[in-house]
Tab-separated table of C-alpha atoms in Angstrom:
chain	number	residue	atom	x	y	z
A	1	MET	CA	-18.528	82.287	11.225
A	2	SER	CA	-15.886	83.359	13.540
A	3	ASP	CA	-15.077	87.135	11.663
A	4	TRP	CA	-16.185	88.750	14.373
A	5	LEU	CA	-13.376	87.693	16.434
A	6	ASP	CA	-10.874	88.575	13.662
A	7	THR	CA	-12.222	92.230	14.386
A	8	VAL	CA	-10.447	92.466	17.682
A	9	LYS	CA	-7.622	94.219	17.955
A	10	TRP	CA	-5.115	91.281	19.941
A	11	ASP	CA	-1.888	92.922	21.507
A	12	ALA	CA	1.442	91.846	21.098
A	13	GLN	CA	-0.240	89.161	24.076
A	14	GLY	CA	-3.089	88.558	22.087
A	15	LEU	CA	-4.680	89.422	25.185
A	16	VAL	CA	-7.613	93.186	25.203
A	17	PRO	CA	-8.917	93.894	28.229
A	18	ALA	CA	-13.021	92.887	29.533
A	19	ILE	CA	-14.724	94.512	31.786
A	20	ALA	CA	-17.257	93.171	34.077
A	21	GLN	CA	-20.349	94.614	34.099
A	22	ASP	CA	-23.568	94.252	36.391
A	23	ALA	CA	-26.533	93.963	33.277
A	24	ALA	CA	-29.051	95.293	36.498
A	25	THR	CA	-26.779	97.975	38.150
A	26	GLY	CA	-24.478	99.238	36.009
A	27	GLU	CA	-21.537	98.678	38.925
A	28	ILE	CA	-18.231	97.422	37.631
A	29	LEU	CA	-17.990	94.414	38.894
A	30	MET	CA	-14.007	93.514	37.770
A	31	VAL	CA	-11.560	93.355	34.559
A	32	ALA	CA	-9.018	90.752	33.421
A	33	TRP	CA	-8.187	89.885	30.291
A	34	MET	CA	-9.036	87.015	26.944
A	35	ASN	CA	-7.610	85.489	23.947
A	36	ARG	CA	-8.941	84.547	21.283
A	37	ALA	CA	-9.771	81.471	22.954
A	38	ALA	CA	-11.770	83.076	26.002
A	39	LEU	CA	-13.575	85.802	24.172
A	40	GLU	CA	-15.047	82.651	21.334
A	41	GLU	CA	-16.488	80.771	24.142
A	42	THR	CA	-17.598	83.113	26.027
A	43	GLY	CA	-18.856	84.542	23.285
A	44	ARG	CA	-20.649	80.891	22.544
A	45	THR	CA	-21.646	79.760	26.064
A	46	LEU	CA	-22.681	83.133	27.021
A	47	ARG	CA	-20.485	82.798	30.366
A	48	SER	CA	-17.121	84.729	31.231
A	49	VAL	CA	-14.271	82.606	30.120
A	50	TYR	CA	-10.726	84.571	30.982
A	51	TRP	CA	-6.818	84.312	30.395
A	52	SER	CA	-5.458	84.318	33.385
A	53	ARG	CA	-2.089	85.221	32.905
A	54	SER	CA	-0.936	84.322	36.348
A	55	ARG	CA	-1.850	80.692	35.893
A	56	ASN	CA	-1.003	80.613	31.989
A	57	LYS	CA	-4.079	79.111	30.981
A	58	LEU	CA	-8.487	79.796	30.181
A	59	TRP	CA	-10.240	81.092	33.409
A	60	ARG	CA	-13.631	79.318	33.737
A	61	LYS	CA	-14.684	82.358	35.759
A	62	GLY	CA	-16.436	80.752	38.810
A	63	GLU	CA	-14.998	76.973	37.642
A	64	GLU	CA	-13.383	77.035	41.898
A	65	SER	CA	-16.098	79.786	43.339
A	66	GLY	CA	-19.253	78.866	41.748
A	67	HIS	CA	-19.172	82.133	41.254
A	68	VAL	CA	-20.149	81.958	37.890
A	69	GLN	CA	-20.854	85.363	35.959
A	70	ILE	CA	-23.732	84.458	33.304
A	71	VAL	CA	-23.458	87.428	30.114
A	72	SER	CA	-26.310	89.108	27.962
A	73	GLU	CA	-24.332	91.643	26.162
A	74	ILE	CA	-20.818	91.253	24.801
A	75	ARG	CA	-19.677	95.180	23.520
A	76	LEU	CA	-16.423	96.149	21.878
A	77	ASP	CA	-14.771	99.766	22.179
A	78	CYS	CA	-13.934	102.327	19.023
A	79	ASP	CA	-10.559	100.822	18.230
A	80	ASN	CA	-11.719	97.368	18.978
A	81	ASP	CA	-9.469	96.805	21.725
A	82	VAL	CA	-11.405	96.769	24.639
A	83	VAL	CA	-14.739	94.495	25.548
A	84	LEU	CA	-17.442	94.729	27.849
A	85	LEU	CA	-19.689	91.738	29.162
A	86	LYS	CA	-23.126	93.195	30.802
A	87	ILE	CA	-23.923	90.072	33.286
A	88	GLU	CA	-25.222	88.681	36.152
A	89	GLN	CA	-23.251	87.506	39.168
A	90	LEU	CA	-23.839	84.243	40.239
A	91	GLY	CA	-23.452	84.453	44.916
A	92	GLY	CA	-22.961	87.974	44.244
A	93	ILE	CA	-18.851	88.154	44.246
A	94	ALA	CA	-16.588	88.792	41.560
A	95	CYS	CA	-13.998	89.687	43.640
A	96	HIS	CA	-11.658	86.740	44.790
A	97	THR	CA	-11.212	88.525	48.189
A	98	GLY	CA	-14.895	88.024	49.026
A	99	ARG	CA	-15.793	91.335	47.899
A	100	ARG	CA	-18.691	92.382	45.034
A	101	SER	CA	-16.443	94.382	43.286
A	102	CYS	CA	-12.393	94.436	42.662
A	103	PHE	CA	-12.742	98.222	42.886
A	104	PHE	CA	-12.951	98.875	46.295
A	105	GLN	CA	-10.113	101.245	47.202
A	106	LYS	CA	-11.169	104.615	46.876
A	107	LEU	CA	-8.707	107.391	46.549
A	108	GLU	CA	-10.154	109.840	49.844
A	109	ASP	CA	-7.355	112.907	50.335
A	110	GLY	CA	-4.372	111.371	48.681
A	111	ARG	CA	-4.942	107.291	50.546
A	112	TRP	CA	-6.977	104.620	49.297
A	113	VAL	CA	-9.916	103.666	51.806
A	114	THR	CA	-10.985	100.277	51.298
A	115	THR	CA	-15.087	101.015	50.540
A	116	SER	CA	-16.917	97.704	50.365
A	117	PRO	CA	-17.295	94.840	52.717
A	118	VAL	CA	-15.516	90.984	52.327
A	119	LEU	CA	-19.205	89.373	51.769
A	120	LYS	CA	-17.629	85.635	52.403
A	121	ASN	CA	-14.035	84.859	53.519
A	122	PRO	CA	-12.141	83.674	50.116
A	123	GLU	CA	-11.153	80.318	52.335
A	124	GLU	CA	-14.454	78.963	52.538
A	125	ILE	CA	-14.099	80.321	48.201
A	126	TYR	CA	-11.808	78.316	47.347
A	127	ARG	CA	-12.076	75.469	49.411
A	128	LYS	CA	-9.415	72.589	47.793
B	1	MET	CA	1.914	112.302	49.481
B	2	SER	CA	2.402	110.583	46.326
B	3	ASP	CA	2.478	107.111	48.088
B	4	TRP	CA	-1.256	106.310	46.660
B	5	LEU	CA	0.474	106.920	43.353
B	6	ASP	CA	3.072	103.741	44.362
B	7	THR	CA	0.409	100.942	45.336
B	8	VAL	CA	-0.699	101.228	41.835
B	9	LYS	CA	0.953	98.495	40.134
B	10	TRP	CA	2.320	99.733	36.649
B	11	ASP	CA	2.796	96.926	33.497
B	12	ALA	CA	6.287	96.738	31.354
B	13	GLN	CA	5.645	100.075	29.927
B	14	GLY	CA	4.709	102.005	32.954
B	15	LEU	CA	0.659	101.683	32.513
B	16	VAL	CA	-3.165	100.788	33.347
B	17	PRO	CA	-6.219	100.966	32.237
B	18	ALA	CA	-8.756	103.750	32.987
B	19	ILE	CA	-12.393	103.129	32.635
B	20	ALA	CA	-14.379	106.002	32.566
B	21	GLN	CA	-17.503	105.337	34.090
B	22	ASP	CA	-20.693	108.340	34.101
B	23	ALA	CA	-20.893	108.892	38.222
B	24	ALA	CA	-24.555	109.498	37.331
B	25	THR	CA	-25.771	105.981	34.813
B	26	GLY	CA	-23.083	104.129	35.242
B	27	GLU	CA	-22.807	103.688	31.513
B	28	ILE	CA	-18.870	102.600	30.660
B	29	LEU	CA	-18.172	105.615	27.992
B	30	MET	CA	-14.039	104.818	27.563
B	31	VAL	CA	-11.015	103.243	28.589
B	32	ALA	CA	-8.186	104.548	28.292
B	33	TRP	CA	-4.518	104.495	29.520
B	34	MET	CA	-2.740	106.144	32.148
B	35	ASN	CA	0.812	106.486	33.306
B	36	ARG	CA	1.724	107.916	37.089
B	37	ALA	CA	1.999	111.364	35.460
B	38	ALA	CA	-0.787	111.092	33.888
B	39	LEU	CA	-3.202	109.951	38.039
B	40	GLU	CA	-1.244	112.491	39.790
B	41	GLU	CA	-2.419	114.787	37.235
B	42	THR	CA	-5.489	113.522	37.529
B	43	GLY	CA	-6.040	113.266	41.531
B	44	ARG	CA	-5.011	116.592	41.733
B	45	THR	CA	-7.445	118.958	38.932
B	46	LEU	CA	-9.987	116.124	39.060
B	47	ARG	CA	-10.230	116.688	35.331
B	48	SER	CA	-9.523	112.841	33.454
B	49	VAL	CA	-5.933	112.887	31.917
B	50	TYR	CA	-4.440	109.997	30.161
B	51	TRP	CA	-1.354	108.839	28.634
B	52	SER	CA	-1.920	108.865	24.388
B	53	ARG	CA	0.099	105.680	23.171
B	54	SER	CA	-0.184	106.977	19.640
B	55	ARG	CA	0.626	110.512	20.080
B	56	ASN	CA	3.083	109.463	23.159
B	57	LYS	CA	2.430	112.176	25.391
B	58	LEU	CA	-0.404	113.290	28.347
B	59	TRP	CA	-3.780	114.019	26.550
B	60	ARG	CA	-5.723	115.607	29.051
B	61	LYS	CA	-9.471	115.015	27.758
B	62	GLY	CA	-11.277	117.835	26.099
B	63	GLU	CA	-7.821	119.850	25.089
B	64	GLU	CA	-9.387	119.827	22.074
B	65	SER	CA	-12.303	118.845	21.433
B	66	GLY	CA	-13.968	120.991	24.539
B	67	HIS	CA	-15.180	116.858	26.232
B	68	VAL	CA	-13.535	117.316	29.517
B	69	GLN	CA	-14.519	114.698	31.916
B	70	ILE	CA	-14.486	116.469	34.940
B	71	VAL	CA	-13.957	113.431	37.641
B	72	SER	CA	-15.931	112.567	41.640
B	73	GLU	CA	-14.247	109.876	42.134
B	74	ILE	CA	-10.435	107.639	41.190
B	75	ARG	CA	-11.211	103.970	42.285
B	76	LEU	CA	-7.948	100.927	41.827
B	77	ASP	CA	-9.189	97.747	42.098
B	78	CYS	CA	-7.887	94.464	44.022
B	79	ASP	CA	-4.561	93.674	41.920
B	80	ASN	CA	-3.457	97.871	42.049
B	81	ASP	CA	-3.857	97.222	38.529
B	82	VAL	CA	-6.606	99.303	36.907
B	83	VAL	CA	-8.146	102.532	37.438
B	84	LEU	CA	-11.634	102.839	37.529
B	85	LEU	CA	-12.835	106.985	37.537
B	86	LYS	CA	-16.484	108.141	38.026
B	87	ILE	CA	-16.772	111.724	36.082
B	88	GLU	CA	-19.027	113.644	34.471
B	89	GLN	CA	-18.872	114.213	30.975
B	90	LEU	CA	-19.289	117.486	29.719
B	91	GLY	CA	-20.676	117.577	26.145
B	92	GLY	CA	-22.336	114.366	26.785
B	93	ILE	CA	-19.344	112.849	24.333
B	94	ALA	CA	-16.799	110.764	24.957
B	95	CYS	CA	-15.880	109.244	21.985
B	96	HIS	CA	-13.509	110.319	18.905
B	97	THR	CA	-15.964	109.369	16.427
B	98	GLY	CA	-18.865	112.183	18.318
B	99	ARG	CA	-21.079	109.041	20.300
B	100	ARG	CA	-21.631	109.178	23.939
B	101	SER	CA	-19.340	105.785	24.153
B	102	CYS	CA	-16.548	104.117	23.363
B	103	PHE	CA	-18.445	100.728	23.783
B	104	PHE	CA	-21.139	101.429	20.588
B	105	GLN	CA	-20.294	98.123	19.010
B	106	LYS	CA	-22.439	94.792	19.996
B	107	LEU	CA	-22.081	91.223	19.248
B	108	GLU	CA	-26.107	90.307	18.156
B	109	ASP	CA	-25.794	86.929	16.222
B	110	GLY	CA	-22.398	86.718	15.559
B	111	ARG	CA	-21.991	89.901	14.175
B	112	TRP	CA	-20.966	93.677	15.756
B	113	VAL	CA	-23.588	95.457	15.561
B	114	THR	CA	-23.461	99.649	15.571
B	115	THR	CA	-25.823	100.309	18.723
B	116	SER	CA	-24.986	104.392	19.132
B	117	PRO	CA	-25.651	107.233	17.355
B	118	VAL	CA	-22.962	109.936	16.287
B	119	LEU	CA	-24.095	113.244	18.222
B	120	LYS	CA	-21.644	115.817	16.013
B	121	ASN	CA	-19.682	114.487	13.244
B	122	PRO	CA	-16.102	114.466	14.367
B	123	GLU	CA	-15.013	116.945	12.227
B	124	GLU	CA	-16.485	119.244	13.590
B	125	ILE	CA	-14.929	118.352	17.355
B	126	TYR	CA	-11.844	118.206	16.678
B	127	ARG	CA	-11.530	121.975	14.599
B	128	LYS	CA	-8.230	123.279	13.706
């Protein structure tokens, strides 16, 4: 029953971008990458699982921070190469900087301006 | 005054993914790719310009279809490698299939189900 995974057009690295969108507000919280195993596990567990390109391993979102994403909907675009997750963000923080959303830089008069506050110090989020 | 373009982390192909989100409803309409020239022109004209990987040229969204995207906000994520555009979609159709959004395939019981109607026949949209 993995036909749905065969529909996805993985890129040369075996990845597709995945957007996490707040299911309630529509806010875009982050974009990360998925390989086949990540998407399979996301579909099975309804918790966001990504592929970390920097650490080169599966990244179960929230495994360190507790900021798990509960998935209510999985969508695929017309080209079958971008995934959209509608999620509930536990802890209210998706970004590793401690902000709600990763998209906190807004272009204003030719400069990137930070528009959102840090809700929690990253050092507190990623306690060893 | 192109410092803001230098902030962006272009990938090995000189591209970043760009999400087009309806500024009024929050609906995600499409994801396409931008190179530096595409993002520069988007910032200058406040009309979405992408890089077409299939045609290998700048793609001024709506140039054939009339479905221009009017940009009200440009955002960048924490890793500086994903762009988010808040837009108004002229004609109400972002997808080349004639649907409002490209994300019309929803996973249900292990199958991709089409959830949105074709609003206009693509053959009518892309008249020669």
